[in-house]
């Protein structure tokens, strides 16, 4: 994963902490910040993970991911795709330009090479 994407993920987590939990405190002390994390952030995160696990709720990006996956499944692939692109289904890496532009690290070559229809895609 590129370093820029990891920075974006980290900044996103800090934004959630700042605007959803730390909005009443300008510069909280370390013990107060720890209390906010333990008493507010962790229980909310635990509830959200339970909802995802029991399929009562899905992340905001789920529908877009399913649409991109279905689009990749329904795309025709050339016969000699292995010679043109380096495709590694074990590490889920492809050298095509679409792979690097995809927010989900998804491309038609990987989906076609893996040739699976995961059960999690059946969930609505």
PDB file of C-alpha atoms in Angstrom:
ATOM      1  CA  UNK A   1       0.000   0.000   0.000  1.00  0.00           C
ATOM      2  CA  UNK A   2       1.442   3.384  -0.939  1.00  0.00           C
ATOM      3  CA  UNK A   3       2.568   5.672   1.864  1.00  0.00           C
ATOM      4  CA  UNK A   4       0.143   8.390   0.737  1.00  0.00           C
ATOM      5  CA  UNK A   5      -2.824   6.084   1.334  1.00  0.00           C
ATOM      6  CA  UNK A   6      -1.664   5.190   4.833  1.00  0.00           C
ATOM      7  CA  UNK A   7      -1.311   8.891   5.623  1.00  0.00           C
ATOM      8  CA  UNK A   8      -4.856   9.518   4.399  1.00  0.00           C
ATOM      9  CA  UNK A   9      -6.185   6.702   6.590  1.00  0.00           C
ATOM     10  CA  UNK A  10      -4.358   8.056   9.639  1.00  0.00           C
ATOM     11  CA  UNK A  11      -5.640  11.580   9.004  1.00  0.00           C
ATOM     12  CA  UNK A  12      -9.153  10.214   8.641  1.00  0.00           C
ATOM     13  CA  UNK A  13      -8.944   8.521  12.044  1.00  0.00           C
ATOM     14  CA  UNK A  14      -7.703  11.730  13.670  1.00  0.00           C
ATOM     15  CA  UNK A  15     -10.505  13.704  12.005  1.00  0.00           C
ATOM     16  CA  UNK A  16     -13.109  11.333  13.476  1.00  0.00           C
ATOM     17  CA  UNK A  17     -11.535  11.623  16.905  1.00  0.00           C
ATOM     18  CA  UNK A  18     -11.306  15.417  16.706  1.00  0.00           C
ATOM     19  CA  UNK A  19     -14.785  16.219  15.405  1.00  0.00           C
ATOM     20  CA  UNK A  20     -16.852  13.418  16.941  1.00  0.00           C
ATOM     21  CA  UNK A  21     -15.297  12.974  20.377  1.00  0.00           C
ATOM     22  CA  UNK A  22     -12.903  15.799  21.219  1.00  0.00           C
ATOM     23  CA  UNK A  23     -15.027  18.759  20.103  1.00  0.00           C
ATOM     24  CA  UNK A  24     -15.526  20.159  23.649  1.00  0.00           C
ATOM     25  CA  UNK A  25     -11.823  20.129  24.503  1.00  0.00           C
ATOM     26  CA  UNK A  26      -9.297  22.341  22.745  1.00  0.00           C
ATOM     27  CA  UNK A  27      -6.080  20.769  24.035  1.00  0.00           C
ATOM     28  CA  UNK A  28      -6.961  17.924  26.390  1.00  0.00           C
ATOM     29  CA  UNK A  29      -4.397  16.451  28.729  1.00  0.00           C
ATOM     30  CA  UNK A  30      -3.149  12.975  28.011  1.00  0.00           C
ATOM     31  CA  UNK A  31      -5.255  11.395  30.758  1.00  0.00           C
ATOM     32  CA  UNK A  32      -8.380  13.174  29.507  1.00  0.00           C
ATOM     33  CA  UNK A  33      -7.678  12.065  25.933  1.00  0.00           C
ATOM     34  CA  UNK A  34      -7.220   8.495  27.169  1.00  0.00           C
ATOM     35  CA  UNK A  35     -10.542   8.707  29.002  1.00  0.00           C
ATOM     36  CA  UNK A  36     -12.279   9.926  25.819  1.00  0.00           C
ATOM     37  CA  UNK A  37     -10.776   7.046  23.856  1.00  0.00           C
ATOM     38  CA  UNK A  38     -11.644   4.360  26.409  1.00  0.00           C
ATOM     39  CA  UNK A  39     -15.117   5.539  27.420  1.00  0.00           C
ATOM     40  CA  UNK A  40     -16.467   6.900  24.127  1.00  0.00           C
ATOM     41  CA  UNK A  41     -14.513   5.876  21.041  1.00  0.00           C
ATOM     42  CA  UNK A  42     -13.879   2.210  21.866  1.00  0.00           C
ATOM     43  CA  UNK A  43     -17.507   1.365  22.830  1.00  0.00           C
ATOM     44  CA  UNK A  44     -18.817   3.076  19.677  1.00  0.00           C
ATOM     45  CA  UNK A  45     -16.278   1.223  17.552  1.00  0.00           C
ATOM     46  CA  UNK A  46     -17.184  -2.071  19.240  1.00  0.00           C
ATOM     47  CA  UNK A  47     -20.890  -1.494  18.536  1.00  0.00           C
ATOM     48  CA  UNK A  48     -20.180  -0.673  14.893  1.00  0.00           C
ATOM     49  CA  UNK A  49     -18.034  -3.799  14.461  1.00  0.00           C
ATOM     50  CA  UNK A  50     -20.793  -5.909  16.019  1.00  0.00           C
ATOM     51  CA  UNK A  51     -23.296  -4.438  13.562  1.00  0.00           C
ATOM     52  CA  UNK A  52     -20.985  -5.185  10.631  1.00  0.00           C
ATOM     53  CA  UNK A  53     -20.342  -8.719  11.873  1.00  0.00           C
ATOM     54  CA  UNK A  54     -24.042  -9.501  12.346  1.00  0.00           C
ATOM     55  CA  UNK A  55     -24.836  -7.870   8.985  1.00  0.00           C
ATOM     56  CA  UNK A  56     -27.177  -5.248  10.481  1.00  0.00           C
ATOM     57  CA  UNK A  57     -25.155  -2.438   8.958  1.00  0.00           C
ATOM     58  CA  UNK A  58     -22.532  -2.004   6.256  1.00  0.00           C
ATOM     59  CA  UNK A  59     -19.728   0.501   5.725  1.00  0.00           C
ATOM     60  CA  UNK A  60     -20.472   3.536   3.555  1.00  0.00           C
ATOM     61  CA  UNK A  61     -18.218   2.221   0.775  1.00  0.00           C
ATOM     62  CA  UNK A  62     -19.875  -1.241   0.524  1.00  0.00           C
ATOM     63  CA  UNK A  63     -22.290  -0.542  -2.348  1.00  0.00           C
ATOM     64  CA  UNK A  64     -19.585   1.123  -4.446  1.00  0.00           C
ATOM     65  CA  UNK A  65     -17.235  -1.808  -3.845  1.00  0.00           C
ATOM     66  CA  UNK A  66     -19.924  -4.297  -4.919  1.00  0.00           C
ATOM     67  CA  UNK A  67     -20.619  -2.256  -8.057  1.00  0.00           C
ATOM     68  CA  UNK A  68     -16.896  -2.145  -8.949  1.00  0.00           C
ATOM     69  CA  UNK A  69     -16.534  -5.894  -8.278  1.00  0.00           C
ATOM     70  CA  UNK A  70     -19.533  -6.728 -10.507  1.00  0.00           C
ATOM     71  CA  UNK A  71     -18.156  -4.456 -13.225  1.00  0.00           C
ATOM     72  CA  UNK A  72     -14.804  -6.283 -13.068  1.00  0.00           C
ATOM     73  CA  UNK A  73     -16.519  -9.692 -13.171  1.00  0.00           C
ATOM     74  CA  UNK A  74     -18.562  -8.788 -16.257  1.00  0.00           C
ATOM     75  CA  UNK A  75     -15.610  -7.365 -18.235  1.00  0.00           C
ATOM     76  CA  UNK A  76     -14.113  -9.483 -21.011  1.00  0.00           C
ATOM     77  CA  UNK A  77     -10.417 -10.291 -20.587  1.00  0.00           C
ATOM     78  CA  UNK A  78      -7.878 -10.913 -23.344  1.00  0.00           C
ATOM     79  CA  UNK A  79      -6.363 -14.377 -23.561  1.00  0.00           C
ATOM     80  CA  UNK A  80      -2.707 -13.327 -23.027  1.00  0.00           C
ATOM     81  CA  UNK A  81      -3.232 -11.090 -20.003  1.00  0.00           C
ATOM     82  CA  UNK A  82      -0.484 -12.844 -18.010  1.00  0.00           C
ATOM     83  CA  UNK A  83       2.142 -11.756 -20.514  1.00  0.00           C
ATOM     84  CA  UNK A  84       1.124  -8.099 -20.503  1.00  0.00           C
ATOM     85  CA  UNK A  85       0.540  -7.585 -16.769  1.00  0.00           C
ATOM     86  CA  UNK A  86       2.136  -9.066 -13.685  1.00  0.00           C
ATOM     87  CA  UNK A  87      -0.808 -10.639 -11.847  1.00  0.00           C
ATOM     88  CA  UNK A  88      -0.327 -12.100  -8.372  1.00  0.00           C
ATOM     89  CA  UNK A  89      -3.577 -13.355  -6.831  1.00  0.00           C
ATOM     90  CA  UNK A  90      -1.915 -14.531  -3.616  1.00  0.00           C
ATOM     91  CA  UNK A  91      -0.708 -11.026  -2.690  1.00  0.00           C
ATOM     92  CA  UNK A  92      -3.547  -9.382  -4.682  1.00  0.00           C
ATOM     93  CA  UNK A  93      -1.265  -7.292  -6.897  1.00  0.00           C
ATOM     94  CA  UNK A  94      -1.576  -6.347 -10.558  1.00  0.00           C
ATOM     95  CA  UNK A  95       0.625  -4.088 -12.671  1.00  0.00           C
ATOM     96  CA  UNK A  96      -2.207  -2.596 -14.748  1.00  0.00           C
ATOM     97  CA  UNK A  97      -2.974   1.140 -14.411  1.00  0.00           C
ATOM     98  CA  UNK A  98      -6.564   0.493 -13.264  1.00  0.00           C
ATOM     99  CA  UNK A  99      -5.292  -1.332 -10.174  1.00  0.00           C
ATOM    100  CA  UNK A 100      -3.362   1.713  -8.961  1.00  0.00           C
ATOM    101  CA  UNK A 101      -6.311   4.054  -9.574  1.00  0.00           C
ATOM    102  CA  UNK A 102      -8.851   1.871  -7.772  1.00  0.00           C
ATOM    103  CA  UNK A 103      -9.624   2.888  -4.184  1.00  0.00           C
ATOM    104  CA  UNK A 104     -10.228  -0.796  -3.371  1.00  0.00           C
ATOM    105  CA  UNK A 105      -7.098  -2.136  -5.144  1.00  0.00           C
ATOM    106  CA  UNK A 106      -9.338  -3.985  -7.558  1.00  0.00           C
ATOM    107  CA  UNK A 107      -8.964  -4.676 -11.279  1.00  0.00           C
ATOM    108  CA  UNK A 108     -10.557  -6.948 -13.866  1.00  0.00           C
ATOM    109  CA  UNK A 109      -7.401  -9.047 -14.226  1.00  0.00           C
ATOM    110  CA  UNK A 110      -7.306 -10.057 -10.562  1.00  0.00           C
ATOM    111  CA  UNK A 111     -11.016 -10.818 -10.420  1.00  0.00           C
ATOM    112  CA  UNK A 112     -10.857 -12.878 -13.634  1.00  0.00           C
ATOM    113  CA  UNK A 113      -7.706 -14.734 -12.573  1.00  0.00           C
ATOM    114  CA  UNK A 114      -9.121 -15.580  -9.139  1.00  0.00           C
ATOM    115  CA  UNK A 115     -12.405 -16.645 -10.776  1.00  0.00           C
ATOM    116  CA  UNK A 116     -14.472 -16.712  -7.600  1.00  0.00           C
ATOM    117  CA  UNK A 117     -17.837 -15.363  -6.586  1.00  0.00           C
ATOM    118  CA  UNK A 118     -17.394 -14.657  -2.899  1.00  0.00           C
ATOM    119  CA  UNK A 119     -20.302 -15.355  -0.584  1.00  0.00           C
ATOM    120  CA  UNK A 120     -19.965 -11.918   0.986  1.00  0.00           C
ATOM    121  CA  UNK A 121     -21.034 -10.344  -2.314  1.00  0.00           C
ATOM    122  CA  UNK A 122     -24.466 -11.974  -1.981  1.00  0.00           C
ATOM    123  CA  UNK A 123     -25.244  -9.821   1.071  1.00  0.00           C
ATOM    124  CA  UNK A 124     -27.524  -6.886   0.279  1.00  0.00           C
TER     125      UNK A 124
END
